[in-house]
Each structure stands twice: as structure tokens, then as C-alpha cells.
XYZ file of C-alpha atoms in Angstrom:
560
model
C 174.028 236.611 -37.885
C 177.935 237.340 -37.471
C 177.711 233.984 -38.392
C 176.076 233.197 -40.936
C 177.621 236.216 -42.820
C 180.977 235.130 -42.429
C 179.561 231.901 -44.098
C 178.421 233.651 -47.159
C 181.425 235.143 -48.176
C 181.578 233.979 -51.850
C 179.341 231.493 -52.963
C 175.260 232.542 -51.646
C 175.252 236.264 -50.509
C 175.003 237.770 -46.687
C 170.556 238.684 -47.988
C 168.802 235.917 -46.659
C 171.497 233.625 -45.254
C 168.988 231.882 -43.545
C 167.186 231.033 -46.651
C 169.982 227.628 -47.605
C 170.756 226.200 -44.030
C 167.151 227.746 -41.596
C 164.591 227.966 -44.093
C 165.336 225.425 -46.999
C 166.254 223.149 -43.760
C 163.018 223.339 -41.797
C 160.091 225.073 -43.577
C 159.183 220.881 -44.800
C 159.222 219.908 -41.439
C 162.182 218.531 -39.065
C 160.145 214.592 -38.470
C 160.944 214.601 -42.331
C 161.447 211.104 -43.985
C 165.436 210.641 -44.929
C 165.851 208.745 -47.635
C 169.643 207.696 -47.277
C 170.764 209.790 -51.614
C 174.395 210.857 -51.745
C 174.389 214.447 -52.933
C 177.040 213.997 -56.125
C 176.247 216.755 -58.282
C 179.581 219.070 -58.843
C 180.788 222.317 -57.573
C 178.822 225.037 -60.157
C 178.575 228.794 -59.659
C 176.702 230.465 -62.746
C 180.181 232.164 -63.495
C 181.632 228.247 -64.430
C 178.208 227.583 -66.640
C 178.992 230.144 -68.977
C 182.069 228.964 -69.257
C 181.001 225.289 -69.379
C 179.393 226.780 -72.062
C 182.043 228.490 -74.072
C 184.442 225.930 -73.530
C 182.290 223.515 -75.185
C 180.903 226.078 -78.362
C 185.055 226.943 -78.852
C 185.969 223.406 -78.266
C 189.134 222.548 -81.192
C 188.775 219.150 -81.788
C 190.733 216.889 -85.024
C 188.946 214.051 -86.003
C 189.533 211.278 -88.708
C 187.374 209.381 -91.309
C 186.152 207.140 -88.840
C 185.104 209.642 -86.739
C 183.000 211.188 -88.804
C 182.124 208.441 -91.847
C 179.735 206.996 -89.966
C 179.571 203.204 -91.107
C 177.919 199.552 -90.663
C 179.461 199.413 -87.340
C 177.448 201.683 -85.712
C 174.290 199.428 -86.809
C 173.328 202.299 -89.532
C 174.643 205.493 -91.617
C 174.526 209.264 -89.964
C 173.669 212.778 -91.112
C 176.411 214.782 -90.072
C 177.343 218.108 -91.014
C 179.710 216.953 -92.848
C 177.303 215.891 -95.506
C 174.488 216.963 -98.027
C 172.784 213.755 -98.641
C 172.034 210.755 -96.682
C 174.820 208.144 -97.554
C 176.950 210.419 -99.395
C 180.811 211.200 -98.764
C 181.978 213.759 -97.133
C 181.250 217.151 -99.046
C 183.364 219.891 -98.213
C 180.624 221.479 -95.497
C 180.746 220.744 -91.854
C 183.041 218.655 -90.280
C 186.227 218.268 -92.211
C 188.360 214.578 -91.096
C 192.134 215.798 -90.029
C 191.913 219.249 -89.992
C 190.574 221.593 -86.889
C 186.755 221.240 -86.076
C 185.001 223.574 -84.393
C 182.606 223.232 -81.554
C 181.397 219.545 -79.399
C 179.395 217.810 -82.063
C 175.449 216.945 -81.245
C 174.253 213.359 -80.498
C 171.837 212.303 -79.560
C 171.901 211.366 -75.824
C 174.740 212.366 -75.185
C 176.901 213.099 -72.404
C 180.406 214.015 -73.027
C 182.541 215.775 -71.532
C 185.357 218.339 -72.081
C 188.393 216.231 -70.850
C 189.502 217.517 -67.097
C 190.638 220.956 -66.033
C 190.023 221.907 -69.466
C 188.876 224.973 -68.271
C 191.444 225.714 -65.769
C 191.177 224.740 -62.112
C 187.650 222.933 -63.067
C 187.081 219.266 -62.800
C 183.909 217.824 -64.365
C 182.183 215.549 -61.814
C 181.416 212.371 -63.795
C 183.555 212.802 -66.618
C 183.217 211.466 -70.024
C 186.271 212.928 -71.913
C 184.839 213.445 -75.354
C 188.759 213.511 -76.966
C 189.468 210.247 -74.960
C 186.187 208.781 -77.054
C 186.838 209.853 -80.381
C 190.173 210.034 -80.546
C 191.318 206.474 -78.448
C 188.027 204.745 -78.478
C 187.499 205.969 -82.428
C 183.586 206.460 -81.156
C 181.869 208.601 -83.947
C 181.285 212.767 -83.841
C 177.546 212.541 -83.359
C 175.304 210.504 -84.260
C 171.757 212.293 -85.017
C 169.794 210.399 -87.934
C 167.744 212.990 -89.073
C 165.496 210.281 -90.384
C 165.421 207.727 -87.484
C 165.627 209.185 -84.549
C 167.622 206.772 -82.185
C 171.161 206.688 -81.687
C 174.608 204.538 -82.078
C 176.056 202.343 -79.467
C 180.156 204.028 -80.488
C 178.931 208.021 -80.798
C 180.335 210.729 -78.757
C 178.655 214.481 -77.817
C 176.253 215.728 -76.502
C 172.292 216.586 -76.981
C 170.773 219.566 -75.594
C 169.547 218.377 -72.103
C 173.514 216.865 -71.996
C 174.625 219.599 -72.602
C 172.403 221.800 -70.175
C 173.449 218.976 -68.137
C 177.001 219.565 -68.026
C 176.963 223.221 -67.438
C 175.188 222.623 -64.437
C 177.599 219.760 -63.266
C 175.034 217.448 -62.987
C 176.265 214.001 -61.898
C 173.636 212.373 -64.304
C 172.321 213.706 -67.671
C 168.838 214.968 -67.124
C 166.000 215.115 -70.299
C 164.562 217.789 -71.436
C 161.433 216.966 -69.994
C 163.193 217.539 -66.265
C 164.424 220.812 -66.911
C 160.484 221.901 -66.717
C 158.459 219.332 -64.733
C 161.124 217.716 -61.721
C 161.213 220.606 -59.390
C 164.802 218.937 -57.661
C 166.843 219.785 -60.887
C 165.290 223.079 -61.957
C 163.005 226.053 -60.345
C 160.506 228.133 -62.504
C 161.455 231.518 -62.267
C 159.981 234.489 -64.180
C 161.570 237.239 -67.187
C 163.074 239.321 -64.498
C 164.845 236.693 -62.637
C 166.261 235.668 -65.690
C 169.814 235.526 -65.007
C 172.718 234.042 -67.114
C 172.770 229.760 -66.539
C 169.338 230.104 -66.155
C 167.210 227.275 -68.788
C 164.634 227.942 -71.334
C 163.065 225.238 -71.565
C 160.138 223.952 -74.346
C 159.060 220.072 -75.192
C 161.838 218.650 -76.537
C 164.071 221.546 -76.598
C 166.419 223.295 -73.877
C 168.963 225.875 -73.601
C 171.732 227.914 -71.583
C 170.776 231.945 -71.484
C 174.552 233.398 -70.731
C 173.070 237.106 -71.200
C 170.940 240.035 -72.739
C 172.568 242.004 -76.079
C 171.156 245.273 -75.211
C 169.146 247.538 -72.435
C 165.713 247.066 -73.402
C 166.474 243.332 -73.250
C 165.333 242.576 -76.894
C 168.158 240.286 -77.949
C 169.333 237.372 -75.758
C 172.677 235.365 -76.097
C 172.441 232.078 -75.640
C 173.898 228.317 -75.710
C 172.516 224.618 -77.217
C 173.217 221.795 -78.314
C 171.230 221.170 -81.476
C 170.057 220.164 -85.124
C 170.225 224.037 -86.112
C 174.310 223.171 -86.552
C 174.578 219.534 -85.002
C 177.122 221.266 -82.429
C 177.287 223.392 -79.747
C 176.992 226.752 -80.614
C 176.238 230.705 -79.183
C 173.781 232.757 -81.104
C 171.696 235.785 -80.468
C 167.640 235.016 -80.536
C 164.832 238.224 -80.601
C 162.719 238.271 -78.372
C 158.889 238.323 -79.755
C 156.976 238.349 -77.201
C 157.240 237.836 -72.666
C 154.014 235.980 -71.546
C 151.114 237.635 -69.169
C 152.575 235.529 -66.110
C 156.030 236.477 -67.035
C 157.219 232.593 -66.881
C 157.809 232.175 -70.477
C 158.969 233.364 -73.523
C 158.489 233.060 -77.335
C 161.885 233.384 -79.318
C 162.762 234.233 -83.340
C 165.790 231.953 -83.675
C 167.078 231.743 -87.745
C 163.414 232.629 -88.772
C 161.915 230.580 -86.614
C 159.341 231.139 -83.210
C 159.405 228.896 -80.450
C 158.121 229.509 -77.162
C 159.837 228.346 -74.046
C 159.272 228.220 -70.643
C 161.890 229.765 -67.979
C 163.726 227.728 -65.601
C 166.469 228.052 -62.376
C 168.948 225.427 -60.855
C 167.238 224.238 -57.622
C 168.323 226.609 -55.081
C 168.429 224.074 -52.217
C 170.581 222.184 -54.052
C 172.391 225.171 -55.581
C 173.482 225.597 -51.710
C 174.008 221.942 -51.018
C 176.346 221.681 -53.273
C 178.271 225.268 -52.311
C 178.044 224.351 -48.314
C 179.686 221.218 -49.254
C 182.202 222.819 -50.312
C 183.176 224.773 -46.933
C 182.894 222.326 -44.813
C 185.728 221.699 -42.402
C 187.475 218.463 -41.929
C 185.987 217.737 -38.798
C 182.908 217.746 -40.341
C 181.797 221.306 -38.860
C 180.995 224.395 -41.233
C 182.383 227.571 -38.577
C 183.082 225.256 -36.343
C 179.446 225.859 -34.657
C 176.861 223.049 -33.418
C 174.607 225.728 -34.507
C 175.417 226.004 -37.739
C 176.708 222.969 -38.256
C 173.197 221.565 -37.252
C 171.185 223.758 -39.884
C 173.159 222.194 -42.368
C 173.514 219.063 -41.850
C 168.981 219.029 -41.370
C 169.100 220.844 -44.592
C 170.948 218.060 -46.043
C 168.578 215.543 -44.511
C 165.520 216.890 -45.099
C 166.167 216.724 -48.710
C 167.045 213.035 -48.848
C 170.976 212.900 -48.481
C 171.405 211.419 -45.397
C 173.705 208.525 -46.406
C 175.814 211.316 -47.274
C 179.217 212.042 -46.078
C 178.403 215.374 -45.712
C 175.803 214.296 -43.296
C 177.265 211.745 -41.435
C 180.889 213.990 -40.684
C 178.547 216.845 -39.454
C 176.350 214.375 -37.463
C 179.869 212.778 -35.459
C 181.096 216.547 -35.537
C 177.852 217.761 -33.364
C 177.605 214.112 -30.810
C 181.777 215.392 -30.207
C 180.022 218.832 -28.670
C 177.385 217.158 -26.075
C 178.331 217.712 -22.402
C 177.588 216.303 -19.356
C 174.709 218.127 -18.648
C 172.721 217.212 -22.131
C 173.393 220.703 -23.862
C 175.427 221.602 -27.036
C 176.348 225.028 -25.606
C 173.770 227.406 -26.028
C 169.852 227.220 -26.190
C 169.722 227.758 -29.692
C 172.893 225.319 -30.379
C 171.546 222.964 -28.368
C 167.635 222.924 -30.288
C 168.836 222.595 -33.816
C 170.954 220.212 -32.723
C 167.705 218.251 -32.162
C 166.273 219.205 -34.929
C 169.862 217.491 -36.317
C 169.348 214.467 -34.040
C 166.172 213.612 -34.696
C 165.573 214.094 -38.419
C 168.436 211.212 -38.978
C 165.591 208.639 -36.493
C 168.337 207.067 -35.941
C 167.971 205.424 -32.327
C 171.334 204.915 -31.457
C 171.026 208.901 -30.645
C 167.693 208.553 -28.491
C 170.172 208.791 -25.274
C 171.562 211.951 -27.119
C 168.104 213.155 -27.510
C 166.689 213.004 -24.001
C 169.480 214.298 -22.552
C 168.937 217.355 -24.107
C 165.449 217.621 -23.769
C 165.758 217.596 -19.964
C 168.269 220.135 -20.059
C 166.194 222.242 -21.974
C 162.813 221.572 -19.609
C 165.560 222.802 -16.276
C 166.608 225.831 -18.071
C 163.360 227.173 -18.627
C 161.962 230.214 -16.437
C 160.028 228.516 -13.836
C 160.402 227.751 -10.126
C 163.265 225.578 -11.047
C 165.517 229.108 -11.840
C 163.742 230.778 -9.038
C 160.978 232.776 -11.150
C 156.957 232.418 -10.346
C 154.375 232.560 -12.440
C 153.691 236.381 -11.523
C 157.672 237.103 -13.491
C 157.112 238.532 -17.128
C 159.327 235.533 -18.847
C 158.005 232.636 -16.715
C 157.737 230.119 -18.601
C 160.212 231.443 -21.490
C 163.883 230.536 -22.911
C 167.112 232.655 -23.281
C 170.394 231.667 -24.336
C 170.882 228.617 -21.427
C 170.831 228.105 -17.642
C 170.680 230.842 -15.168
C 169.194 233.387 -17.593
C 165.969 234.515 -16.437
C 165.259 237.143 -19.005
C 163.274 234.783 -21.667
C 162.519 235.645 -25.340
C 160.805 234.478 -28.041
C 162.862 233.773 -30.143
C 165.088 230.760 -28.361
C 161.961 230.100 -26.925
C 160.703 228.973 -30.516
C 163.928 227.279 -30.752
C 163.853 224.791 -27.059
C 159.561 224.832 -28.651
C 160.593 223.029 -31.963
C 163.141 221.240 -30.327
C 160.760 219.849 -28.043
C 158.536 218.877 -29.847
C 160.740 217.360 -32.118
C 162.528 215.313 -29.448
C 159.207 214.021 -27.231
C 158.002 213.315 -31.026
C 160.759 210.944 -32.055
C 160.985 209.189 -28.596
C 157.681 208.222 -28.276
C 156.461 210.477 -25.972
C 152.993 212.393 -24.934
C 153.533 216.238 -24.468
C 152.448 217.670 -21.280
C 148.451 218.987 -21.455
C 148.371 222.862 -22.372
C 145.857 223.369 -19.215
C 148.263 221.218 -16.803
C 149.921 224.948 -14.671
C 153.251 221.928 -14.216
C 153.897 221.149 -17.385
C 156.149 222.934 -19.482
C 153.917 223.839 -22.875
C 151.120 225.495 -20.414
C 154.049 227.600 -18.491
C 155.438 228.447 -22.226
C 152.136 229.663 -23.358
C 151.752 232.245 -20.476
C 155.453 233.720 -21.531
C 154.231 233.233 -25.383
C 150.946 235.398 -24.503
C 153.001 237.651 -22.940
C 154.702 238.923 -25.967
C 152.054 239.634 -27.778
C 150.117 242.914 -28.864
C 146.749 241.605 -27.124
C 145.139 243.181 -23.403
C 142.568 240.202 -23.423
C 145.598 237.844 -22.629
C 148.527 239.918 -22.371
C 148.405 240.613 -18.733
C 151.597 243.046 -18.669
C 151.908 246.887 -18.104
C 152.991 247.474 -21.413
C 150.041 245.508 -23.368
C 147.637 247.325 -21.681
C 148.668 251.106 -23.005
C 146.098 252.656 -25.501
C 148.854 255.224 -26.337
C 150.917 253.143 -28.035
C 150.798 252.528 -32.152
C 150.754 248.590 -31.989
C 148.252 248.546 -28.865
C 145.527 245.286 -29.436
C 146.935 244.772 -33.144
C 147.497 241.271 -32.142
C 151.146 240.785 -33.513
C 154.101 239.530 -31.704
C 157.062 241.190 -30.211
C 160.284 239.657 -29.070
C 160.210 240.619 -25.655
C 157.263 239.598 -22.410
C 158.874 243.263 -20.966
C 157.538 245.362 -23.825
C 160.976 245.059 -26.378
C 160.491 244.866 -30.123
C 163.499 244.607 -32.174
C 161.456 246.784 -34.298
C 161.163 249.547 -31.948
C 159.477 249.813 -28.594
C 156.549 247.894 -27.862
C 155.832 247.628 -31.874
C 154.756 243.726 -33.552
C 156.706 242.698 -36.363
C 156.544 239.758 -38.472
C 158.934 237.435 -38.101
C 157.975 237.423 -33.972
C 154.386 237.240 -35.168
C 154.591 234.566 -36.855
C 156.852 232.390 -34.108
C 154.383 233.395 -31.664
C 152.031 231.805 -33.757
C 153.920 228.959 -33.806
C 155.125 228.396 -30.735
C 151.041 228.641 -29.551
C 150.710 225.751 -32.077
C 153.709 223.757 -30.405
C 152.337 223.981 -27.058
C 148.467 222.429 -28.253
C 147.185 226.044 -28.287
C 144.186 224.416 -31.623
C 144.536 227.158 -34.613
C 141.017 228.140 -33.473
C 142.223 230.644 -30.391
C 141.650 234.118 -30.298
C 145.354 234.483 -29.675
C 146.346 232.636 -32.755
C 143.010 234.475 -35.202
C 144.483 237.636 -33.492
C 147.927 237.311 -34.974
C 146.499 235.568 -38.377
C 144.491 238.750 -38.857
C 147.632 240.899 -37.795
C 149.722 238.853 -40.568
C 146.861 239.839 -42.772
C 146.455 243.560 -42.461
C 150.251 244.348 -42.796
C 151.487 240.986 -44.989
C 151.273 241.455 -49.017
C 151.352 237.644 -49.402
C 154.579 237.779 -51.058
C 155.889 236.821 -48.093
C 159.878 237.753 -49.131
C 159.833 240.479 -46.503
C 159.853 240.707 -42.649
C 156.598 243.031 -42.379
C 157.439 245.812 -39.186
C 160.680 245.419 -39.188
C 163.305 248.457 -39.763
C 165.481 246.437 -42.087
C 162.668 244.690 -43.956
C 165.706 241.930 -44.677
C 163.831 239.010 -43.706
C 166.822 236.789 -42.055
C 164.062 235.105 -40.113
C 162.048 234.155 -42.648
C 160.896 230.809 -41.925
C 158.451 231.948 -39.184
C 156.168 233.212 -41.212
C 156.156 230.215 -43.843
C 156.520 227.627 -40.624
C 153.768 229.079 -38.748
C 151.589 229.918 -40.799
C 151.495 227.208 -42.793
C 150.600 224.644 -39.846
C 147.602 226.503 -39.909
C 145.125 224.621 -41.509
C 141.564 226.731 -42.508
C 143.816 229.469 -44.066
C 140.917 231.895 -45.933
C 143.329 235.055 -46.488
C 146.734 233.790 -46.646
C 147.672 231.147 -49.201
C 150.746 228.890 -48.528
C 151.375 228.314 -52.174
C 151.531 232.067 -52.422
C 154.007 231.835 -49.001
C 155.707 228.932 -51.211
C 156.259 232.236 -54.126
C 157.901 234.261 -51.790
C 159.651 232.493 -50.352
C 160.868 230.675 -53.270
C 161.705 234.338 -55.391
C 163.370 234.889 -51.539
C 165.630 231.606 -52.244
C 166.397 232.093 -56.115
C 166.963 236.310 -56.031
C 169.690 234.881 -52.324
C 171.855 232.831 -54.644
C 174.521 233.994 -56.909
C 177.571 232.751 -58.719
């Protein structure tokens, strides 16, 4: 966790940092298909979003009549702010030729950028310089025809979605509908989650939220490119109503009442863009195999298999494999296997197999001088020679073995085979559960303990819980469920059902904390999501509830 805190400085908050490169990487599966995309969207923060919006609204430009008196060279005449008639010559209002004008003009379908470094130290990821377009290339400033909604080939400026796309420093212009329906672009949020840089969207229009103007949140400042004044402007809106579900707001703007849904920048992409700027030249993050592997996995599971960030990270990971097949500790070796497996590249099979064999060799069993009567028999600790296994290391090892066996086309041993790693691991995991019917340890039989027979799990089979004493807590309970399932235990097994009962009794289905843990923070939020999502027949705990809760933590864990 200390490494996560170091990585968290200045970008994603330390709070729930794992949601960026662990939960987001793994919740959708280690073996998810890799699509080979490259992440091209540029670096952005919430402060930069607002700075870009203000720069567009306050931009000074000096057009000639070629830029504002649209002619037949564009295929039509167009209405712009300089006109008060459809085909009239420029009047005194609106754009003025050879004089200073303020605000980038509205262009139907426009995606113009501001000049490079116009905002000090910032560059657009895919620039289309508005100044170069209107000044050197003689493009028309704006092309919106109120009577015929079609653009001119020689125009420049931005429309509403082009403006928001620029504020978010996206590689490509997104349509207005994308901000409403495409979760790879934007995620829905509630009114209480609304922060600077978020988006208000309705069919046909999107705006950027800047701030509330009063403590009661009855007025808000937004930025938009619209036909209200045919340019980018900042304006104050009155909040008329908030929807019952708090995911939409009705505003009064210039006398018009309009209802908008609330959206935020896809926090997975937000995290990946930020992490890209922190990668070392050797392909690692913090020169750590474990963190590098989890971040690489996050990119791959979002489809960015061919991104240079991933290829350099994979090469770094491979360079750290030792002669014994490990990549360091059990944690590091397991996460390296996850990353390599997720590429589905047969060139890495030898490395995956060697790591698999090392993990099997360091399982706490007869090969380590440990017999079935030992409390830690069947588990994993940090490395070779350590026989005091814990459920956290064990879960990581089991996930790696499950992924490796699937990738290599191997059949996992039966959970009924005493010689197999699965049988041994089941014995270990069962000894971490507060369930005397399946836990033969003395502490589990003690009826005076607060967590006696509650079905939850703890960190260590010798009666150690990070929640104190032998108290059950959320992340280890879900880790227990997931570990048993990885070993082939059916979901109807009493041990799994008892653990699910504990979650029902102790988790409010918000899934935004770590129930039972003294700190409350869910630094291992991934465990409940992955563990419970693997059980298909959930009558009381719904996957959709977990996704909403997990999304809430991810959204609120990002900052700019």
C-alpha cells in the first residue's frame, strides 16, 4: 500500500488508489479479450478542463471579411452573429471584420483547437489550430445555418460536443449522444457528485459544468458552444429542479427550461491517461513488478493491448523473471502472470509456465516440510521457505494459477484430490473462516468470540484478523469466496453460502467500503466485487448494486 500512496501523489487520490490499477484492471476478468487499441486521448485534469473552457470563451481573434462574410465558395450562405438577415452584409452587431472579437465561434461539427501552449504548458493531443485555420487557410469562422443544418467544408470553430471533447483533451470529437450513452467516454453520476469539468447532456446539446455560484447550489456556471450567441460562452443557469434519482437536473437558461443528465469523464480512462504520464522510461511504474503488472493489466482489459505503454511494461516484467521462474514475491509473481496471460501471446507461455511451477513449489505443503495438521497447510505466504500462509497471498496465487492453467490449456486438479494444490488450498482457506463446522482450528470453536460461526473470513488461519482478534471483515470474506471458487468448490457449498450470508448481514450493498475493517476504507474493494460476482445465483446481493457502488468509489476517488 505504501507504493500505491507514492504513486497517488498529485493525480489520483490516495483514497482507494487500488480502484485505479487493481479493481479496474481485474473486475472484468484477467482473461478478457485484448482488442489492440492504442490510448490516444491526452493528459487532462479537472483544473485543465476548466482552464480550456475559459480559454475558448475568452479567446481573442481578428477576422477579415473572408472569415465572417460567408460566400458561395462554401456552397451556401450562412447565418453568423454578424448578420441580422439571412443573406445580408455584416451589420454592426456580432462578429466584426478587422477588429477584436471574443470567443471561438460556433461551427456545426467543429473540432478546432486553440494554438499550442496558448494555455501555458498544455498541448492538445490532436491539434487543429483555429488561428491557423481562419488566418492562414482563410476558413470561415463558424458555418451554422439556422435554416439548413449542414456545414461548410471551409469553416472552423467548435460545436457543443466538439467543445467538450476539447475540454476533455480527447483524440477524436465525440458526438453529443456519446456523452449520454457511450460509457467508454462518460459515466453517469448523481447531482451530489457533480464537480468541475463534468458534463450536462441532453439529446442535441452538451455543456461543461464549471462551478456552483452559491452555497445552496441554486445557480451554476457552465460553459458551452451554442446557437444562443453562436460562440463559446460562460453563462449562469438557475437550478429549477433535481430529478428524484438525482441523476438529472432541470435548468433555466436565458428564459428557457431544459433538463440535462449528468456525466463525468470515464474514470477508468482518467486513471489510465494519468498513469501513462507516470511511466518510467524502462517501462515500469516505481520500478516495481507488481504495480507495473496491475497497471499493464488495466490497459489490456480496457482494450489497449498494442499501446506502447503496454508493450514497454510487458518487456520490463519479462526482464525481471528469475531463474527459478519467480518475479520476486508471491504477490509480484502472481500479478506478473495476470499481465502476461492477459496478452494471450503464446510467446510468453514458457514464462507463464515457469512462474506457475514456482508458485506450486512454494505452496505450504509437504515440499516445505508442512503436513496437513499445520494450520497454514495449503496456503501461500510471501515467498519460498515461509510456511505461515495468509489468505491475501493465497488469493493472489490462486488467481494466477487459475489464469495460467486456462491460458496454457491445462486441466486444474480436482478439489477432491489430496495430492493436488486445489485440495490443499481448500483446507487452508476453510481454516480462515469463522465456521466451526468446516474449520478444525481451536479458535474457530470458541463460542465466546464476537465473530463465532458468523461465516465471515479472516486474514490468517492461526486466528489473526486485521480487523482485530478473529473478527471477520469484508475483503477477506469475499477473498474466501473467490478462493474456494477458484479451487472448484461449487457455489452451493455451505462454506460459500455462509460467507454470502455474512456479506448480506454486514454489507449494505452500497459496496463502497470494507465492512468489519476498522479503517472502513476499501483498499481491497476488488475482492467483494470479484468474489461475489462469480456466484451466479445471488438473491440478495445484486451485481448491479456492486457495480454502482464500485463506480461511486472510483468516481469519487479521482481528482484533478
